[in-house]
CSV table of C-alpha atoms in Angstrom, one decimal:
chain,number,residue,atom,x,y,z
V,2,MET,CA,-26.0,5.9,9.9
V,3,ASN,CA,-23.9,5.0,12.9
V,4,PRO,CA,-20.4,3.5,12.3
V,5,GLU,CA,-21.5,0.0,13.4
V,6,SER,CA,-24.4,0.0,11.1
V,7,LEU,CA,-22.4,1.3,8.2
V,8,LEU,CA,-19.8,-1.5,8.6
V,9,ALA,CA,-22.5,-4.2,9.0
V,10,ALA,CA,-24.1,-3.1,5.8
V,11,LEU,CA,-21.0,-3.4,3.7
V,12,PRO,CA,-21.3,-6.2,1.1
V,13,GLY,CA,-18.7,-9.0,1.6
V,14,VAL,CA,-17.8,-12.6,1.0
V,15,ALA,CA,-18.4,-15.2,3.7
V,16,ILE,CA,-15.3,-17.3,4.2
V,17,ALA,CA,-14.1,-20.1,6.4
V,18,PRO,CA,-11.3,-19.2,8.9
V,19,GLU,CA,-9.0,-21.8,7.5
V,20,ALA,CA,-9.4,-20.2,4.1
V,21,ILE,CA,-7.3,-17.2,5.2
V,22,GLN,CA,-3.6,-17.7,5.6
V,23,VAL,CA,-1.1,-15.2,6.9
V,24,LEU,CA,2.3,-15.6,5.2
V,25,PRO,CA,5.1,-14.8,7.7
V,26,ASP,CA,7.5,-12.8,5.6
V,27,ALA,CA,8.6,-11.6,2.2
V,28,ARG,CA,10.4,-14.8,1.3
V,29,ALA,CA,7.4,-16.9,2.0
V,30,TYR,CA,5.3,-14.6,-0.1
V,31,ARG,CA,7.7,-14.8,-3.0
V,32,ASN,CA,7.7,-18.6,-2.8
V,33,CYS,CA,4.0,-18.8,-2.6
V,34,LEU,CA,3.5,-16.4,-5.6
V,35,LEU,CA,5.9,-18.4,-7.8
V,36,GLU,CA,4.4,-21.7,-6.8
V,37,ARG,CA,0.8,-20.5,-7.5
V,38,ILE,CA,1.9,-19.1,-10.9
V,39,ALA,CA,3.4,-22.4,-11.8
V,40,ALA,CA,0.3,-24.3,-10.8
V,41,ALA,CA,-2.3,-21.9,-12.4
V,42,THR,CA,-4.8,-23.5,-14.8
V,43,ARG,CA,-7.2,-20.7,-15.7
V,44,ARG,CA,-6.2,-17.2,-14.9
V,45,ILE,CA,-3.4,-15.1,-13.5
V,46,VAL,CA,-4.0,-11.4,-12.7
V,47,ILE,CA,-1.0,-9.7,-11.1
V,48,VAL,CA,-1.7,-6.1,-9.8
V,49,ALA,CA,1.2,-4.0,-8.4
V,50,LEU,CA,2.5,-0.5,-8.4
V,51,TYR,CA,5.4,-1.8,-10.4
V,52,LEU,CA,7.2,-5.0,-11.7
V,53,GLN,CA,10.8,-4.0,-11.6
V,54,GLU,CA,13.6,-5.0,-14.0
V,55,ASP,CA,15.8,-6.8,-11.5
V,56,GLU,CA,16.5,-10.4,-10.4
V,57,ALA,CA,13.2,-10.8,-8.5
V,58,GLY,CA,11.2,-9.1,-11.2
V,59,GLN,CA,12.8,-11.3,-13.8
V,60,GLU,CA,12.0,-14.4,-11.7
V,61,VAL,CA,8.3,-13.4,-11.6
V,62,LEU,CA,8.2,-12.6,-15.4
V,63,ASP,CA,10.0,-15.8,-16.2
V,64,ALA,CA,7.4,-17.7,-14.2
V,65,LEU,CA,4.5,-16.0,-16.1
V,66,TYR,CA,6.0,-16.8,-19.5
V,67,GLN,CA,6.8,-20.4,-18.4
V,68,ALA,CA,3.2,-20.9,-17.3
V,69,LYS,CA,1.9,-19.5,-20.6
V,70,ALA,CA,4.2,-21.7,-22.6
V,71,ALA,CA,3.0,-24.8,-20.6
V,72,ARG,CA,-0.7,-23.9,-20.8
V,73,PRO,CA,-1.4,-21.6,-23.8
V,74,ALA,CA,-5.1,-21.2,-22.9
V,75,LEU,CA,-4.1,-19.7,-19.5
V,76,GLU,CA,-5.2,-16.0,-19.4
V,77,ILE,CA,-2.5,-13.8,-17.9
V,78,THR,CA,-2.8,-10.1,-17.2
V,79,VAL,CA,-0.3,-7.9,-15.4
V,80,VAL,CA,-1.5,-4.4,-14.3
V,81,VAL,CA,1.0,-1.7,-13.1
V,82,ASP,CA,1.1,2.1,-12.8
V,83,TRP,CA,1.6,3.6,-16.3
V,84,PHE,CA,3.9,6.5,-15.2
V,85,ARG,CA,6.0,4.4,-12.9
V,86,ALA,CA,6.7,1.9,-15.7
V,87,ARG,CA,7.9,4.6,-18.0
V,88,ARG,CA,10.5,6.2,-15.8
V,89,GLY,CA,13.6,4.9,-14.0
V,90,LEU,CA,14.2,4.9,-10.2
V,91,LEU,CA,14.2,8.2,-8.4
V,92,GLY,CA,17.6,9.7,-8.2
V,93,ALA,CA,19.1,7.4,-10.8
V,94,GLY,CA,19.1,9.7,-13.7
V,95,ARG,CA,17.4,9.2,-17.1
V,96,GLN,CA,16.4,5.6,-17.6
V,97,PRO,CA,14.1,3.9,-20.2
V,98,GLY,CA,11.9,2.5,-17.4
V,99,ASN,CA,10.5,-1.0,-17.0
V,100,ALA,CA,8.3,-0.6,-20.1
V,101,ALA,CA,11.3,-1.1,-22.4
V,102,TRP,CA,12.1,-4.3,-20.5
V,103,TYR,CA,8.6,-5.6,-20.9
V,104,GLN,CA,8.7,-5.0,-24.6
V,105,ALA,CA,12.1,-6.7,-25.0
V,106,GLN,CA,10.9,-9.7,-23.0
V,107,ARG,CA,7.8,-10.1,-25.1
V,108,GLN,CA,9.8,-9.9,-28.3
V,109,LEU,CA,12.2,-12.5,-27.0
V,110,ARG,CA,9.4,-14.9,-25.9
V,111,GLY,CA,6.8,-14.4,-28.5
V,112,LEU,CA,4.0,-15.2,-26.1
V,113,GLU,CA,0.9,-13.3,-24.9
V,114,VAL,CA,1.5,-12.0,-21.4
V,115,ALA,CA,-0.4,-8.8,-21.4
V,116,ILE,CA,1.1,-6.0,-19.3
V,117,HIS,CA,-1.2,-2.9,-19.0
V,118,GLY,CA,-0.3,0.5,-17.6
V,119,VAL,CA,-2.9,2.4,-15.7
V,120,PRO,CA,-2.6,6.2,-15.6
V,121,VAL,CA,-4.8,7.4,-12.6
V,122,GLN,CA,-4.0,11.1,-13.2
V,123,THR,CA,-2.5,13.1,-15.9
V,124,ARG,CA,0.7,13.5,-13.8
V,125,GLU,CA,2.3,10.9,-11.5
V,126,LEU,CA,2.6,13.5,-8.8
V,127,PHE,CA,-1.2,13.8,-8.5
V,128,GLY,CA,-2.1,10.1,-8.3
V,129,VAL,CA,-0.9,6.6,-9.1
V,130,LEU,CA,-2.3,3.0,-9.3
V,131,HIS,CA,-2.1,1.8,-5.8
V,132,LEU,CA,-4.4,-1.2,-6.1
V,133,LYS,CA,-3.2,-4.4,-4.4
V,134,GLY,CA,-4.2,-8.0,-4.7
V,135,SER,CA,-3.2,-10.6,-7.3
V,136,ILE,CA,-5.6,-13.3,-8.4
V,137,ILE,CA,-4.5,-16.8,-9.4
V,138,ASP,CA,-7.4,-19.2,-10.3
V,139,ASP,CA,-9.6,-19.0,-7.2
V,140,CYS,CA,-7.1,-17.6,-4.7
V,141,VAL,CA,-6.2,-14.0,-3.9
V,142,LEU,CA,-2.7,-13.0,-2.7
V,143,TYR,CA,-3.0,-9.6,-1.0
V,144,THR,CA,0.0,-7.5,0.0
V,145,GLY,CA,1.1,-3.9,-0.2
V,146,ALA,CA,4.4,-5.1,-1.7
V,147,SER,CA,5.5,-4.3,-5.3
V,148,LEU,CA,7.7,-6.8,-7.2
V,149,ASN,CA,11.4,-6.2,-6.9
V,150,ASN,CA,14.4,-7.6,-5.0
V,151,VAL,CA,13.8,-5.8,-1.7
V,152,TYR,CA,10.0,-6.3,-1.5
V,153,LEU,CA,10.5,-10.0,-2.3
V,154,HIS,CA,13.7,-10.4,-0.1
V,155,ARG,CA,15.6,-11.8,-3.1
V,156,PHE,CA,19.0,-11.0,-1.6
V,157,ASP,CA,20.1,-9.7,1.9
V,158,ARG,CA,17.7,-6.8,2.3
V,159,TYR,CA,13.9,-6.9,2.8
V,160,ARG,CA,11.1,-4.5,3.1
V,161,LEU,CA,8.5,-5.7,5.6
V,162,ASP,CA,4.9,-5.8,4.4
V,163,ARG,CA,1.8,-7.8,5.1
V,164,TYR,CA,1.0,-11.0,3.1
V,165,HIS,CA,-2.4,-12.8,3.1
V,166,LEU,CA,-3.7,-15.7,1.0
V,167,PHE,CA,-7.4,-16.0,0.6
V,168,GLU,CA,-8.9,-19.2,-0.9
V,169,SER,CA,-12.2,-17.9,-2.2
V,170,ALA,CA,-13.7,-18.2,-5.7
V,171,ALA,CA,-16.2,-15.4,-4.9
V,172,LEU,CA,-13.5,-13.0,-3.7
V,173,ALA,CA,-11.2,-13.9,-6.6
V,174,ASP,CA,-14.1,-13.3,-9.1
V,175,ALA,CA,-14.9,-10.0,-7.6
V,176,MET,CA,-11.3,-8.7,-7.7
V,177,ALA,CA,-10.6,-10.1,-11.1
V,178,GLY,CA,-13.9,-8.6,-12.4
V,179,LEU,CA,-13.0,-5.2,-11.3
V,180,VAL,CA,-9.6,-5.3,-13.0
V,181,GLN,CA,-11.3,-6.4,-16.3
V,182,ARG,CA,-13.7,-3.5,-16.0
V,183,LEU,CA,-10.9,-1.1,-15.2
V,184,LEU,CA,-8.9,-2.0,-18.4
V,185,HIS,CA,-9.7,0.1,-21.5
V,186,PRO,CA,-8.2,-0.1,-25.1
V,187,THR,CA,-6.8,3.4,-25.0
V,188,ALA,CA,-6.9,4.6,-21.4
V,189,THR,CA,-4.9,1.7,-20.1
V,190,PRO,CA,-2.3,1.0,-22.8
V,191,ARG,CA,-0.3,-2.2,-23.3
V,192,LEU,CA,3.2,-1.6,-22.0
V,193,ASP,CA,4.6,-4.8,-23.6
V,194,LEU,CA,3.7,-3.6,-27.1
V,195,PRO,CA,5.4,-0.6,-28.8
V,196,PRO,CA,4.8,2.2,-29.4
V,197,ALA,CA,3.8,3.7,-26.1
V,198,PRO,CA,1.5,6.7,-26.5
V,199,ALA,CA,2.6,10.1,-25.5
V,200,PRO,CA,1.3,11.4,-22.1
V,201,ARG,CA,-0.3,14.4,-23.7
V,202,GLY,CA,-2.4,12.2,-26.0
V,203,LEU,CA,-3.9,10.3,-23.1
V,204,ARG,CA,-5.2,13.3,-21.1
V,205,GLY,CA,-8.8,13.0,-22.2
V,206,ASP,CA,-8.8,9.2,-21.7
V,207,ILE,CA,-7.3,9.6,-18.3
V,208,ARG,CA,-10.0,12.1,-17.2
V,209,ARG,CA,-12.8,9.8,-18.4
V,210,LEU,CA,-11.1,6.8,-16.7
V,211,ARG,CA,-10.9,8.6,-13.4
V,212,ALA,CA,-14.6,9.6,-13.7
V,213,ARG,CA,-15.5,6.0,-14.4
V,214,LEU,CA,-13.4,4.8,-11.4
V,215,ARG,CA,-15.4,7.0,-9.1
V,216,ARG,CA,-18.5,5.0,-10.0
V,217,MET,CA,-16.9,1.5,-9.8
V,218,ALA,CA,-17.1,-0.9,-6.9
V,219,TYR,CA,-16.4,-4.6,-6.3
V,220,GLU,CA,-19.4,-6.8,-7.2
V,221,VAL,CA,-19.9,-9.0,-4.2
V,222,PRO,CA,-23.0,-10.5,-2.5
V,223,ALA,CA,-25.1,-8.5,-0.1
V,224,ALA,CA,-24.1,-8.8,3.6
V,225,PRO,CA,-25.3,-12.2,5.0
V,226,GLY,CA,-28.1,-12.2,7.5
V,227,GLU,CA,-26.3,-14.2,10.2
V,228,PRO,CA,-23.1,-13.1,11.8
V,229,CYS,CA,-20.1,-14.9,10.2
V,230,LEU,CA,-16.5,-14.3,9.2
V,231,ARG,CA,-16.4,-12.4,5.9
V,232,VAL,CA,-14.1,-10.3,3.7
V,233,VAL,CA,-15.3,-7.0,2.4
V,234,PRO,CA,-13.3,-5.6,-0.7
V,235,LEU,CA,-13.3,-1.8,-0.8
V,236,LEU,CA,-12.3,0.5,-3.6
V,237,GLY,CA,-11.2,4.1,-3.1
V,238,VAL,CA,-10.3,7.0,-5.5
V,239,GLY,CA,-10.9,10.7,-4.7
V,240,ARG,CA,-12.5,12.3,-1.7
V,241,GLY,CA,-15.2,10.6,0.4
V,242,ASN,CA,-14.8,7.3,-1.3
V,243,PRO,CA,-16.0,4.0,0.2
V,244,LEU,CA,-12.6,2.9,1.5
V,245,ASN,CA,-12.1,6.3,3.2
V,246,ARG,CA,-15.6,6.2,4.7
V,247,SER,CA,-15.2,2.6,6.0
V,248,LEU,CA,-11.7,3.4,7.5
V,249,CYS,CA,-13.1,6.4,9.4
V,250,ALA,CA,-16.1,4.2,10.5
V,251,LEU,CA,-13.7,1.6,11.8
V,252,LEU,CA,-12.0,4.1,14.0
V,253,ALA,CA,-15.3,5.6,15.1
V,254,ALA,CA,-16.7,2.1,16.0
V,255,ALA,CA,-13.7,1.2,18.3
V,256,ARG,CA,-14.6,0.6,21.9
V,257,SER,CA,-11.4,-0.8,23.4
V,258,GLN,CA,-8.4,-0.9,21.0
V,259,ILE,CA,-7.1,0.5,17.8
V,260,VAL,CA,-3.8,-0.5,16.2
V,261,ILE,CA,-2.6,1.5,13.2
V,262,SER,CA,0.5,0.6,11.2
V,263,THR,CA,2.0,2.9,8.5
V,264,PRO,CA,5.5,3.5,7.2
V,265,TYR,CA,4.8,7.3,6.6
V,266,PHE,CA,3.2,9.3,9.5
V,267,ASN,CA,1.2,12.0,7.8
V,268,PRO,CA,-2.4,11.3,8.7
V,269,PRO,CA,-5.2,13.3,7.0
V,270,ARG,CA,-7.3,15.5,9.3
V,271,VAL,CA,-10.3,13.1,9.3
V,272,VAL,CA,-8.0,10.3,10.6
V,273,MET,CA,-6.4,12.6,13.2
V,274,ARG,CA,-9.8,13.7,14.4
V,275,GLU,CA,-11.0,10.1,14.8
V,276,ILE,CA,-7.9,9.2,16.7
V,277,ASP,CA,-8.5,12.1,19.1
V,278,HIS,CA,-12.2,11.1,19.5
V,279,ALA,CA,-11.2,7.6,20.3
V,280,LEU,CA,-8.7,8.8,22.9
V,281,ASP,CA,-11.5,10.8,24.5
V,282,ARG,CA,-13.7,7.7,24.6
V,283,GLY,CA,-11.0,5.9,26.5
V,284,VAL,CA,-9.9,3.6,23.6
V,285,ARG,CA,-6.3,2.4,23.8
V,286,ILE,CA,-4.4,3.3,20.6
V,287,GLU,CA,-1.2,1.8,19.3
V,288,LEU,CA,0.8,3.3,16.5
V,289,ILE,CA,3.5,1.3,14.6
V,290,VAL,CA,5.6,3.6,12.4
V,291,GLY,CA,8.8,3.0,10.6
V,292,HIS,CA,12.0,4.6,11.8
V,293,ARG,CA,13.4,7.2,9.5
V,294,THR,CA,16.2,4.8,8.5
V,295,ALA,CA,13.6,2.2,7.7
V,296,ASN,CA,12.0,4.5,5.2
V,297,ASP,CA,12.5,3.7,1.5
V,298,PHE,CA,13.4,7.4,0.9
V,299,TYR,CA,16.1,7.5,3.5
V,300,ILE,CA,19.6,8.6,2.3
V,301,ALA,CA,22.5,7.6,4.5
V,302,PRO,CA,25.0,10.3,5.6
V,303,GLY,CA,27.7,10.7,3.1
V,304,GLU,CA,25.5,9.8,0.1
V,305,PRO,CA,24.4,12.6,-2.4
V,306,PHE,CA,21.4,14.4,-1.0
V,307,SER,CA,18.1,14.9,-3.0
V,308,ALA,CA,14.8,16.4,-2.0
V,309,SER,CA,13.2,13.0,-1.5
V,310,GLY,CA,15.8,12.3,1.2
V,311,ALA,CA,14.2,14.9,3.5
V,312,LEU,CA,10.9,13.0,3.5
V,313,PRO,CA,11.8,10.5,6.4
V,314,TYR,CA,12.7,13.5,8.6
V,315,LEU,CA,9.5,15.3,7.7
V,316,TYR,CA,7.5,12.2,8.7
V,317,GLU,CA,9.5,12.0,11.9
V,318,ASP,CA,8.8,15.6,12.7
V,319,ASN,CA,5.0,15.0,12.2
V,320,LEU,CA,5.2,12.1,14.6
V,321,ARG,CA,7.2,14.0,17.2
V,322,THR,CA,4.6,16.9,17.1
V,323,PHE,CA,1.8,14.4,17.4
V,324,ALA,CA,3.4,12.7,20.4
V,325,ARG,CA,4.2,15.9,22.2
V,326,ARG,CA,0.6,17.1,22.0
V,327,ARG,CA,-0.6,13.9,23.4
V,328,HIS,CA,2.1,13.3,26.0
V,329,THR,CA,-0.5,12.7,28.8
V,330,ALA,CA,-2.0,9.8,26.9
V,331,ILE,CA,1.5,8.3,26.3
V,332,ALA,CA,2.5,8.7,29.9
V,333,CYS,CA,-0.6,6.8,31.2
V,334,GLY,CA,-0.2,4.1,28.6
V,335,GLN,CA,-3.4,4.8,26.7
V,336,LEU,CA,-1.4,5.9,23.6
V,337,VAL,CA,1.4,3.5,22.6
V,338,VAL,CA,3.9,4.6,19.9
V,339,ARG,CA,6.2,1.9,18.5
V,340,ILE,CA,9.1,2.6,16.1
V,341,TRP,CA,10.0,-0.3,13.7
V,342,ASN,CA,13.7,-0.6,13.0
V,343,ASP,CA,15.5,-3.7,11.8
V,344,PRO,CA,18.9,-2.1,10.7
V,345,GLY,CA,19.5,-2.4,7.0
V,346,HIS,CA,15.9,-3.2,6.2
V,347,THR,CA,12.8,-1.1,5.5
V,348,PHE,CA,9.2,-1.0,6.6
V,349,HIS,CA,6.1,-1.0,4.5
V,350,ALA,CA,3.4,-2.6,6.6
V,351,LYS,CA,0.0,-0.8,6.5
V,352,GLY,CA,-3.3,-1.5,8.1
V,353,VAL,CA,-5.8,-1.0,11.0
V,354,TRP,CA,-6.9,-3.5,13.7
V,355,VAL,CA,-10.0,-2.5,15.7
V,356,ASP,CA,-11.1,-4.2,19.0
V,357,GLN,CA,-11.1,-8.0,18.5
V,358,ARG,CA,-13.2,-7.9,15.4
V,359,TYR,CA,-11.9,-6.0,12.5
V,360,SER,CA,-8.7,-6.2,10.5
V,361,LEU,CA,-8.1,-3.9,7.5
V,362,LEU,CA,-5.6,-4.9,4.9
V,363,THR,CA,-4.7,-2.0,2.5
V,364,GLY,CA,-2.0,-0.4,0.5
V,365,ASN,CA,-3.3,3.0,1.6
V,366,ASN,CA,-0.6,4.9,3.5
V,367,LEU,CA,-3.4,6.5,5.6
V,368,ASN,CA,-2.2,10.0,4.4
V,369,PRO,CA,-3.8,12.8,2.4
V,370,ARG,CA,-2.4,11.4,-0.9
V,371,GLY,CA,-4.0,8.0,-0.3
V,372,PHE,CA,-7.3,9.6,0.8
V,373,ASN,CA,-7.5,12.0,-2.2
V,374,LEU,CA,-5.3,11.2,-5.1
V,375,ASP,CA,-4.2,7.6,-5.6
V,376,LEU,CA,-6.4,4.7,-6.7
V,377,GLU,CA,-6.5,2.5,-3.6
V,378,ASN,CA,-8.3,-0.6,-2.3
V,379,GLY,CA,-8.5,-2.7,0.8
V,380,LEU,CA,-9.8,-5.9,2.3
V,381,LEU,CA,-11.7,-5.6,5.5
V,382,ILE,CA,-11.9,-8.9,7.6
V,383,ASP,CA,-15.0,-8.8,9.8
V,384,ASP,CA,-14.8,-11.5,12.5
V,385,PRO,CA,-17.9,-11.0,14.8
V,386,LEU,CA,-17.6,-14.5,16.2
V,387,GLY,CA,-13.9,-14.4,17.0
V,388,GLN,CA,-13.0,-17.3,14.6
V,389,TRP,CA,-9.8,-15.7,13.3
V,390,LEU,CA,-8.2,-14.2,16.4
V,391,VAL,CA,-5.1,-16.5,16.6
V,392,PRO,CA,-3.7,-15.7,13.1
V,393,ARG,CA,-4.5,-12.1,13.6
V,394,ALA,CA,-2.5,-12.0,16.9
V,395,VAL,CA,0.4,-13.9,15.4
V,396,GLU,CA,0.7,-11.4,12.6
V,397,LEU,CA,0.6,-8.4,14.9
V,398,GLU,CA,3.3,-9.8,17.1
V,399,GLY,CA,5.4,-10.3,14.1
V,400,ILE,CA,5.1,-6.7,13.1
V,401,ARG,CA,5.9,-5.6,16.7
V,402,ARG,CA,9.0,-7.7,16.8
V,403,HIS,CA,11.3,-4.9,15.7
V,404,ALA,CA,9.1,-2.1,17.0
V,405,PRO,CA,10.0,-1.1,20.6
V,406,GLN,CA,7.7,1.4,22.4
V,407,ILE,CA,8.9,4.9,23.0
V,408,ALA,CA,8.4,6.5,26.4
V,409,ALA,CA,8.1,10.1,25.2
V,410,ALA,CA,8.4,12.3,22.1
V,411,SER,CA,11.9,13.1,23.1
V,412,ASP,CA,12.9,9.5,22.3
V,413,LEU,CA,12.5,10.6,18.6
V,414,GLY,CA,15.3,13.1,18.9
V,415,GLU,CA,15.1,16.8,17.9
V,416,LYS,CA,15.0,18.7,14.6
V,417,ALA,CA,18.3,20.2,15.4
V,418,GLU,CA,19.9,16.8,15.0
V,419,HIS,CA,18.8,16.4,11.4
V,420,PRO,CA,21.7,16.5,8.8
V,421,LYS,CA,22.6,20.0,7.6
V,422,ASP,CA,21.1,19.4,4.1
V,423,VAL,CA,17.8,18.2,5.5
V,424,ARG,CA,17.5,21.2,7.9
V,425,LYS,CA,18.2,23.6,5.1
V,426,PHE,CA,15.6,22.0,2.8
V,427,LEU,CA,12.9,21.8,5.4
V,428,ARG,CA,13.6,25.4,6.5
V,429,ARG,CA,13.2,26.6,2.9
V,430,LEU,CA,10.0,24.6,2.6
V,431,ARG,CA,8.5,26.2,5.7
V,432,TYR,CA,9.5,29.7,4.6
V,433,SER,CA,8.0,29.2,1.1
V,434,ARG,CA,4.7,28.2,2.7
V,435,LEU,CA,4.5,25.2,0.5
V,436,GLU,CA,4.7,22.7,3.4
V,437,PRO,CA,0.9,22.1,3.6
V,438,LEU,CA,0.7,21.5,-0.1
V,439,ILE,CA,3.7,19.2,-0.1
V,440,LYS,CA,2.1,17.1,2.7
V,441,ARG,CA,-1.0,16.6,0.6
V,442,VAL,CA,0.9,15.0,-2.3
V,443,LEU,CA,3.4,12.9,-0.2
């Protein structure tokens, strides 16, 4: 099946253009989320990598408990990654994790706000819950953001993401339905109730859960016969999944333009291959990538170094190599590379825009880990009639605002300019021959 036919056959939900709203920034998303929670009447399903114990996380959890107290019949489910909830922040030493906070809050409130942990693999290193999209009554709030101070711009710093609001009962039902089918009494334990099971005791349940996930899909109507604006929800876990196939089909279907945004430049081979095929076809490609200092793993000079602090430089090295090998395309303007940098803030916007028709929203980092290990999803907006071009263009211009174009790979600097600790770590990594393996799990 050619890529155009594959995309056209994907089942999706027909939607009016005015039913899709792009929220401009993290503060607008936080306000919208809190307002929608306060107004909910039937159901709230919050899905995120984590709900953090900080001021913004407390604000969200307070809103959920207040909504439950006001309307006891309201069904509230929060779904987060099981491993992430049971550990502290990277580099912060031993901490009880957010699960202890969830339990303390439940004991304090005495209300039923169920918080489930989903273990996608037997170890966090080999896969996490990376589903996105929260459902409140008949609307879907879709973003790659988790729930903490930086993602929600609670104080001075923000982490830029993408924020979309869909008013669609069919889409909300499909996404809530998948979450309900995902949850399992033993495989996805309650984190707000003690005692938490030991990781070793969950291994069998986790393997069965992952096998079941491979067979799962969003239940939506068949593709409509007439061209119309529609939203296609896609699920992805493991190699060759529907999200991966659709993403590659998007790149293969491009005839004039591709825009790719990712905070971490580490594309899998299949994506790199489709990029090069598109360049060969004469397609104009634009990459928007976060500057190393806009990476959430970045460690400023003078702060204690850890291995994770080398990751921004590794991503930068990947991009520099990519740009050097395609210097001719950059010089003639066919390949545009933009580096997002708003000093003091971080970058987390992910997605793909193809021609003037397709827009993919996803939490997938478009890297080997996202393609092979994590549980991912995405919403593909298919706009064959050009009904949603203005909001699409406005969002893209907003992402480009702090992303100037580079003229050549040399604009990214040189490896010799990396801090001494980073150079030492990356040199050891290369000599150990572990670099290819490391890149697969980043």
